Amino acid sequence: MAIVKKAISWLRVPPQEDAPPGVKAMYDKADEKLGFVPNVLRVYSLRPAHLELWNAFYDDLMRGESGLTRPQREMIAVVVSTATRCHYCMVSHSAYLRKLTGDPVLVEQLRTNYRYAEIEPRERAMLDFAVKLTEQSSRCTEADVEALREAGWSDEDIFDITEVAAMFNFTNRLASGLGWVPNDEFVTLGLGESS
Amino acid sequence: MAIVKKAISWLRVPPQEDAPPGVKAMYDKADEKLGFVPNVLRVYSLRPAHLELWNAFYDDLMRGESGLTRPQREMIAVVVSTATRCHYCMVSHSAYLRKLTGDPVLVEQLRTNYRYAEIEPRERAMLDFAVKLTEQSSRCTEADVEALREAGWSDEDIFDITEVAAMFNFTNRLASGLGWVPNDEFVTLGLGESS
Amino acid sequence: MAIVKKAISWLRVPPQEDAPPGVKAMYDKADEKLGFVPNVLRVYSLRPAHLELWNAFYDDLMRGESGLTRPQREMIAVVVSTATRCHYCMVSHSAYLRKLTGDPVLVEQLRTNYRYAEIEPRERAMLDFAVKLTEQSSRCTEADVEALREAGWSDEDIFDITEVAAMFNFTNRLASGLGWVPNDEFVTLGLGESS
Amino acid sequence: MAIVKKAISWLRVPPQEDAPPGVKAMYDKADEKLGFVPNVLRVYSLRPAHLELWNAFYDDLMRGESGLTRPQREMIAVVVSTATRCHYCMVSHSAYLRKLTGDPVLVEQLRTNYRYAEIEPRERAMLDFAVKLTEQSSRCTEADVEALREAGWSDEDIFDITEVAAMFNFTNRLASGLGWVPNDEFVTLGLGESS
Amino acid sequence: MAIVKKAISWLRVPPQEDAPPGVKAMYDKADEKLGFVPNVLRVYSLRPAHLELWNAFYDDLMRGESGLTRPQREMIAVVVSTATRCHYCMVSHSAYLRKLTGDPVLVEQLRTNYRYAEIEPRERAMLDFAVKLTEQSSRCTEADVEALREAGWSDEDIFDITEVAAMFNFTNRLASGLGWVPNDEFVTLGLGESS
Amino acid sequence: MAIVKKAISWLRVPPQEDAPPGVKAMYDKADEKLGFVPNVLRVYSLRPAHLELWNAFYDDLMRGESGLTRPQREMIAVVVSTATRCHYCMVSHSAYLRKLTGDPVLVEQLRTNYRYAEIEPRERAMLDFAVKLTEQSSRCTEADVEALREAGWSDEDIFDITEVAAMFNFTNRLASGLGWVPNDEFVTLGLGESS
């Protein structure tokens, strides 16, 4: 019996086997790490050159050298995606953050109302900034930047906080504008384990 | 007498001469084309590796192969930046679009209230989508995508419309979050000329 | 070593052992069913007479005779609590709905962006109504009620849909106004099981 | 000649004479006190068991033992109903508050813009809290509760303020969602008299 | 014993007897008609030349030749002032409209939620336009104007509808920005009488 | 070949030659000063008596005796019109302010995000007040007025600031409600010159 799969985008999704080598390499790397290919890679392959360039940028921003830890960057991802109510990104980045921290309670706080999260003051300042930037960027002022400095962040760190929050303003709009649906696997990923 | 220049960012701006070679090349290329180095390159050089990766992605998206013309992509830039009231991006991309079209009246329409712009129906559909995506992304539906198809855009075009709109949701937040100020030269660029 | 418990309300919480008999009976009943006493009962016991009267009303509304199934009533609970971003109610009612349906994927859809949920059209109409009622009640019109009738709901059903949505507008405000924190047990309740 | 009465709900309204005994008792009690049966009892009788349970809870909350006076509880009713622009509740609770205070000028201030009301500071704090809770509950913080304590309210009082405000978030949504229309008698009730 | 009067503006209010002749004439005319001098004339007299010019314009707009009746113009006044929650204008124009129509029930509908008002379809169209213009003017389109034409209004009428709605956007901001307080007499004016 | 002109209003525009003498005089005066007749005069001539009375008021407010300079009054015009996104008024008043100041960079700051404008603190306070008054007038308080006094403005000045801001809330709604289109000449007016 044929398996009927639900659509994962409102646009055409190219068959997995048609992917050019650069995209194929991403599929393989992700599959190895997670046990499945995240749908974002599948749906973004409609524009393979864009995907490769975006991925190079995104990967360095989220995993490269920074004054922010990996989990801190994922905390911004979860909180920004919650602010914009982005289905794909809330589900997938909650999973990544559970996997990184082994702390489903923390993730639950961040994705309902981050003001309830039990985190350090400098992380709270970081998230306050990310949410203001997402919800009312034109109201941001130098005082907001100063508050981050007072919380202990360097100018380079503040740049990264802003850039990560801006990045999810980008990906949230791709996902919400084009109807991306996350893999079911994400829903339970990172529950009861730590990595 | 020393010239006092106004600050162009709320964060530290590295001296122009300290830029690594990849960033320096961007400065030179921009200077050749415009006659000055846009402040975005100066302020982004605080994180030079990010700047180079972002620029490679941005450049392909805005100038690479696409079903959208160059001016259409800049129209999205102007309209999204107006929706978020981003000082830097409204000023600079109005200039770029005036330069590309030689039509200051059109640009004025787009940057006050794009509903008054005298453009083709498919361009109007493109801008309606970009604004909805910017202002209330979680309300986007498959019907919005279908409206673009009916206006004559292919799935690849719709991807690009979404991605360009998303890109300015990214840059607008960098600029508004970090207090970027555009070069004065942008204000009169493209007035009374076409290129 | 004494265990330090985090505060579960911004107001004083009466000791569990001081509860009057009617409240004590609720503690015992809940403990038997869930294995723990939900914090809502603890924090509400500051006004025990109110708690008993509210609970009688709430219990009949959520578990009594109705044209809505138990899971449908919990779907409204999750979606309204998501619309108001109520930490306590999102966490606890996601758990109840997972327990009732054994379907964590569905719950995840409802609590990020319910427009992605794979549900029947009449349930979608029910949730559209509940969200409009929550977010902009003064804009509700007779046409909204008519849409529910066309989706197959009776007048009594429409009353119950409205009343359940209104009830979570009540409880969300108690929880968000007084800083209620859900039991950690809720976070993983109903994952991987059905009841 | 038959009298044509305007509809008082978008749903079916059961004939007054069909009411079960518990509901009938409410009709009689209200009629005795006011000289007419408030429409809320008529329209709610579509679900008589719910009506009786709600009324028991509501009655204790609004008229039972509390650190808030009766007029203070009605002040919250008026201000919350104004914030949500609920036709039925603004009209009826303005009348109740005029009746209780004999002060139509005060009621007029509360139902246009309560910031103009000439009331005690602790009552102003109470109303500021009720409005914030109604309009943006997810932004409420412990500092808001602390402000009430500083204004002189006890923890039990703060619970009641929150609960009364939440109650009108409930009733406003029933009335606005189902198109309830108040009795004309309310419009002039309490003008020129005190009780 | 000296009578202490409450402040009727956040700015200085010139003594009534210092008014220049043109303003004095307004006081006398209003006093004759209403039995008191509306506070708007008192507080506006800080800039007497502006007051006289504004009044000449306002008077012609509200009482001069038009396809709109006097009550229709006051209906717009009430509904626009309700939309902006302007204390002074809601109180005073509710009074004027009660006086003109002798219908307190209608006024109550208009100043809580005008969608409940029992008025002609063309009046409903007129108010829908006035509210949209007040709340989101940049979203107005040619289709909104066309809807007024279809409801039976001429181009001159549509101009007047727009101008009256715009006028209360003007006066509402003067009153709300400067803290104007209406005379207590307005609160009961027009209750139980018609003129 | 006949010249096809684009519509400058969604309503009928009376032929220029049909204007009554008072309106004709306005045309001539404006033409002499600017070299063209601003479309506002053309479209407003549908109701010539209103136009004359409005113009007398407007002219005194914008050009008459005041503690505000002419450019300061135009700064309010630009910033209020930007807040409401009024196409006609943004384009025309940007032109007037460029003409008055010879400073296109300043105008660009004011019409994108006035918080970036390099102006005196008292002018910043003036614009903060004008924007709050435009966007959320019902939240204005005596403290806002006090802030203007502390910035050095007299009570008469504060009246004028409020009145000018309110005036553009009026004109913005006429223009946006009726689809007014500015003359193309405004787009480049005041670029590279001072008057």
mmCIF file with all atom_site columns, N, CA and C in Angstrom, chain A residues 9-30:
data_model
loop_
_atom_site.group_PDB
_atom_site.id
_atom_site.type_symbol
_atom_site.label_atom_id
_atom_site.label_alt_id
_atom_site.label_comp_id
_atom_site.label_asym_id
_atom_site.label_entity_id
_atom_site.label_seq_id
_atom_site.pdbx_PDB_ins_code
_atom_site.Cartn_x
_atom_site.Cartn_y
_atom_site.Cartn_z
_atom_site.occupancy
_atom_site.B_iso_or_equiv
_atom_site.pdbx_formal_charge
_atom_site.auth_seq_id
_atom_site.auth_comp_id
_atom_site.auth_asym_id
_atom_site.auth_atom_id
_atom_site.pdbx_PDB_model_num
ATOM 1  N N  . SER A 1 9  ? 5.032  21.922 2.250  1.00 0.00 ? 9  SER A N  1
ATOM 2  C CA . SER A 1 9  ? 5.192  23.311 1.785  1.00 0.00 ? 9  SER A CA 1
ATOM 3  C C  . SER A 1 9  ? 4.032  23.635 0.868  1.00 0.00 ? 9  SER A C  1
ATOM 4  N N  . TRP A 1 10 ? 3.683  24.936 0.774  1.00 0.00 ? 10 TRP A N  1
ATOM 5  C CA . TRP A 1 10 ? 2.646  25.343 -0.176 1.00 0.00 ? 10 TRP A CA 1
ATOM 6  C C  . TRP A 1 10 ? 3.216  25.455 -1.593 1.00 0.00 ? 10 TRP A C  1
ATOM 7  N N  . LEU A 1 11 ? 4.526  25.366 -1.723 1.00 0.00 ? 11 LEU A N  1
ATOM 8  C CA . LEU A 1 11 ? 5.153  25.352 -3.054 1.00 0.00 ? 11 LEU A CA 1
ATOM 9  C C  . LEU A 1 11 ? 5.578  23.928 -3.388 1.00 0.00 ? 11 LEU A C  1
ATOM 10 N N  . ARG A 1 12 ? 5.924  23.722 -4.657 1.00 0.00 ? 12 ARG A N  1
ATOM 11 C CA . ARG A 1 12 ? 6.425  22.446 -5.130 1.00 0.00 ? 12 ARG A CA 1
ATOM 12 C C  . ARG A 1 12 ? 7.699  22.070 -4.367 1.00 0.00 ? 12 ARG A C  1
ATOM 13 N N  . VAL A 1 13 ? 7.826  20.794 -3.986 1.00 0.00 ? 13 VAL A N  1
ATOM 14 C CA . VAL A 1 13 ? 9.037  20.320 -3.304 1.00 0.00 ? 13 VAL A CA 1
ATOM 15 C C  . VAL A 1 13 ? 9.766  19.372 -4.247 1.00 0.00 ? 13 VAL A C  1
ATOM 16 N N  . PRO A 1 14 ? 10.980 19.709 -4.670 1.00 0.00 ? 14 PRO A N  1
ATOM 17 C CA . PRO A 1 14 ? 11.718 18.848 -5.605 1.00 0.00 ? 14 PRO A CA 1
ATOM 18 C C  . PRO A 1 14 ? 11.991 17.479 -4.972 1.00 0.00 ? 14 PRO A C  1
ATOM 19 N N  . PRO A 1 15 ? 11.947 16.401 -5.767 1.00 0.00 ? 15 PRO A N  1
ATOM 20 C CA . PRO A 1 15 ? 12.264 15.073 -5.244 1.00 0.00 ? 15 PRO A CA 1
ATOM 21 C C  . PRO A 1 15 ? 13.660 15.064 -4.611 1.00 0.00 ? 15 PRO A C  1
ATOM 22 N N  . GLN A 1 16 ? 13.773 14.337 -3.527 1.00 0.00 ? 16 GLN A N  1
ATOM 23 C CA . GLN A 1 16 ? 15.033 14.302 -2.778 1.00 0.00 ? 16 GLN A CA 1
ATOM 24 C C  . GLN A 1 16 ? 16.209 13.877 -3.662 1.00 0.00 ? 16 GLN A C  1
ATOM 25 N N  . GLU A 1 17 ? 15.932 12.965 -4.600 1.00 0.00 ? 17 GLU A N  1
ATOM 26 C CA . GLU A 1 17 ? 17.025 12.407 -5.414 1.00 0.00 ? 17 GLU A CA 1
ATOM 27 C C  . GLU A 1 17 ? 17.512 13.383 -6.494 1.00 0.00 ? 17 GLU A C  1
ATOM 28 N N  . ASP A 1 18 ? 16.749 14.461 -6.737 1.00 0.00 ? 18 ASP A N  1
ATOM 29 C CA . ASP A 1 18 ? 17.170 15.437 -7.749 1.00 0.00 ? 18 ASP A CA 1
ATOM 30 C C  . ASP A 1 18 ? 18.134 16.481 -7.198 1.00 0.00 ? 18 ASP A C  1
ATOM 31 N N  . ALA A 1 19 ? 18.408 16.441 -5.913 1.00 0.00 ? 19 ALA A N  1
ATOM 32 C CA . ALA A 1 19 ? 19.229 17.488 -5.304 1.00 0.00 ? 19 ALA A CA 1
ATOM 33 C C  . ALA A 1 19 ? 20.630 17.522 -5.907 1.00 0.00 ? 19 ALA A C  1
ATOM 34 N N  . PRO A 1 20 ? 21.163 18.715 -6.160 1.00 0.00 ? 20 PRO A N  1
ATOM 35 C CA . PRO A 1 20 ? 22.554 18.836 -6.628 1.00 0.00 ? 20 PRO A CA 1
ATOM 36 C C  . PRO A 1 20 ? 23.511 18.413 -5.508 1.00 0.00 ? 20 PRO A C  1
ATOM 37 N N  . PRO A 1 21 ? 24.750 18.104 -5.861 1.00 0.00 ? 21 PRO A N  1
ATOM 38 C CA . PRO A 1 21 ? 25.700 17.534 -4.888 1.00 0.00 ? 21 PRO A CA 1
ATOM 39 C C  . PRO A 1 21 ? 25.831 18.331 -3.590 1.00 0.00 ? 21 PRO A C  1
ATOM 40 N N  . GLY A 1 22 ? 25.896 19.650 -3.696 1.00 0.00 ? 22 GLY A N  1
ATOM 41 C CA . GLY A 1 22 ? 26.066 20.469 -2.479 1.00 0.00 ? 22 GLY A CA 1
ATOM 42 C C  . GLY A 1 22 ? 24.896 20.289 -1.531 1.00 0.00 ? 22 GLY A C  1
ATOM 43 N N  . VAL A 1 23 ? 23.703 20.216 -2.083 1.00 0.00 ? 23 VAL A N  1
ATOM 44 C CA . VAL A 1 23 ? 22.514 20.035 -1.260 1.00 0.00 ? 23 VAL A CA 1
ATOM 45 C C  . VAL A 1 23 ? 22.460 18.606 -0.708 1.00 0.00 ? 23 VAL A C  1
ATOM 46 N N  . LYS A 1 24 ? 22.824 17.672 -1.574 1.00 0.00 ? 24 LYS A N  1
ATOM 47 C CA . LYS A 1 24 ? 22.856 16.263 -1.154 1.00 0.00 ? 24 LYS A CA 1
ATOM 48 C C  . LYS A 1 24 ? 23.773 16.075 0.062  1.00 0.00 ? 24 LYS A C  1
ATOM 49 N N  . ALA A 1 25 ? 24.896 16.756 0.042  1.00 0.00 ? 25 ALA A N  1
ATOM 50 C CA . ALA A 1 25 ? 25.840 16.665 1.169  1.00 0.00 ? 25 ALA A CA 1
ATOM 51 C C  . ALA A 1 25 ? 25.181 17.153 2.454  1.00 0.00 ? 25 ALA A C  1
ATOM 52 N N  . MET A 1 26 ? 24.371 18.188 2.346  1.00 0.00 ? 26 MET A N  1
ATOM 53 C CA . MET A 1 26 ? 23.653 18.677 3.542  1.00 0.00 ? 26 MET A CA 1
ATOM 54 C C  . MET A 1 26 ? 22.677 17.637 4.057  1.00 0.00 ? 26 MET A C  1
ATOM 55 N N  . TYR A 1 27 ? 21.955 17.002 3.114  1.00 0.00 ? 27 TYR A N  1
ATOM 56 C CA . TYR A 1 27 ? 21.010 15.950 3.504  1.00 0.00 ? 27 TYR A CA 1
ATOM 57 C C  . TYR A 1 27 ? 21.737 14.868 4.303  1.00 0.00 ? 27 TYR A C  1
ATOM 58 N N  . ASP A 1 28 ? 22.853 14.434 3.756  1.00 0.00 ? 28 ASP A N  1
ATOM 59 C CA . ASP A 1 28 ? 23.575 13.325 4.373  1.00 0.00 ? 28 ASP A CA 1
ATOM 60 C C  . ASP A 1 28 ? 24.099 13.698 5.754  1.00 0.00 ? 28 ASP A C  1
ATOM 61 N N  . LYS A 1 29 ? 24.642 14.887 5.855  1.00 0.00 ? 29 LYS A N  1
ATOM 62 C CA . LYS A 1 29 ? 25.198 15.338 7.139  1.00 0.00 ? 29 LYS A CA 1
ATOM 63 C C  . LYS A 1 29 ? 24.094 15.407 8.201  1.00 0.00 ? 29 LYS A C  1
ATOM 64 N N  . ALA A 1 30 ? 22.951 15.977 7.811  1.00 0.00 ? 30 ALA A N  1
ATOM 65 C CA . ALA A 1 30 ? 21.844 16.121 8.761  1.00 0.00 ? 30 ALA A CA 1
ATOM 66 C C  . ALA A 1 30 ? 21.296 14.756 9.163  1.00 0.00 ? 30 ALA A C  1
#
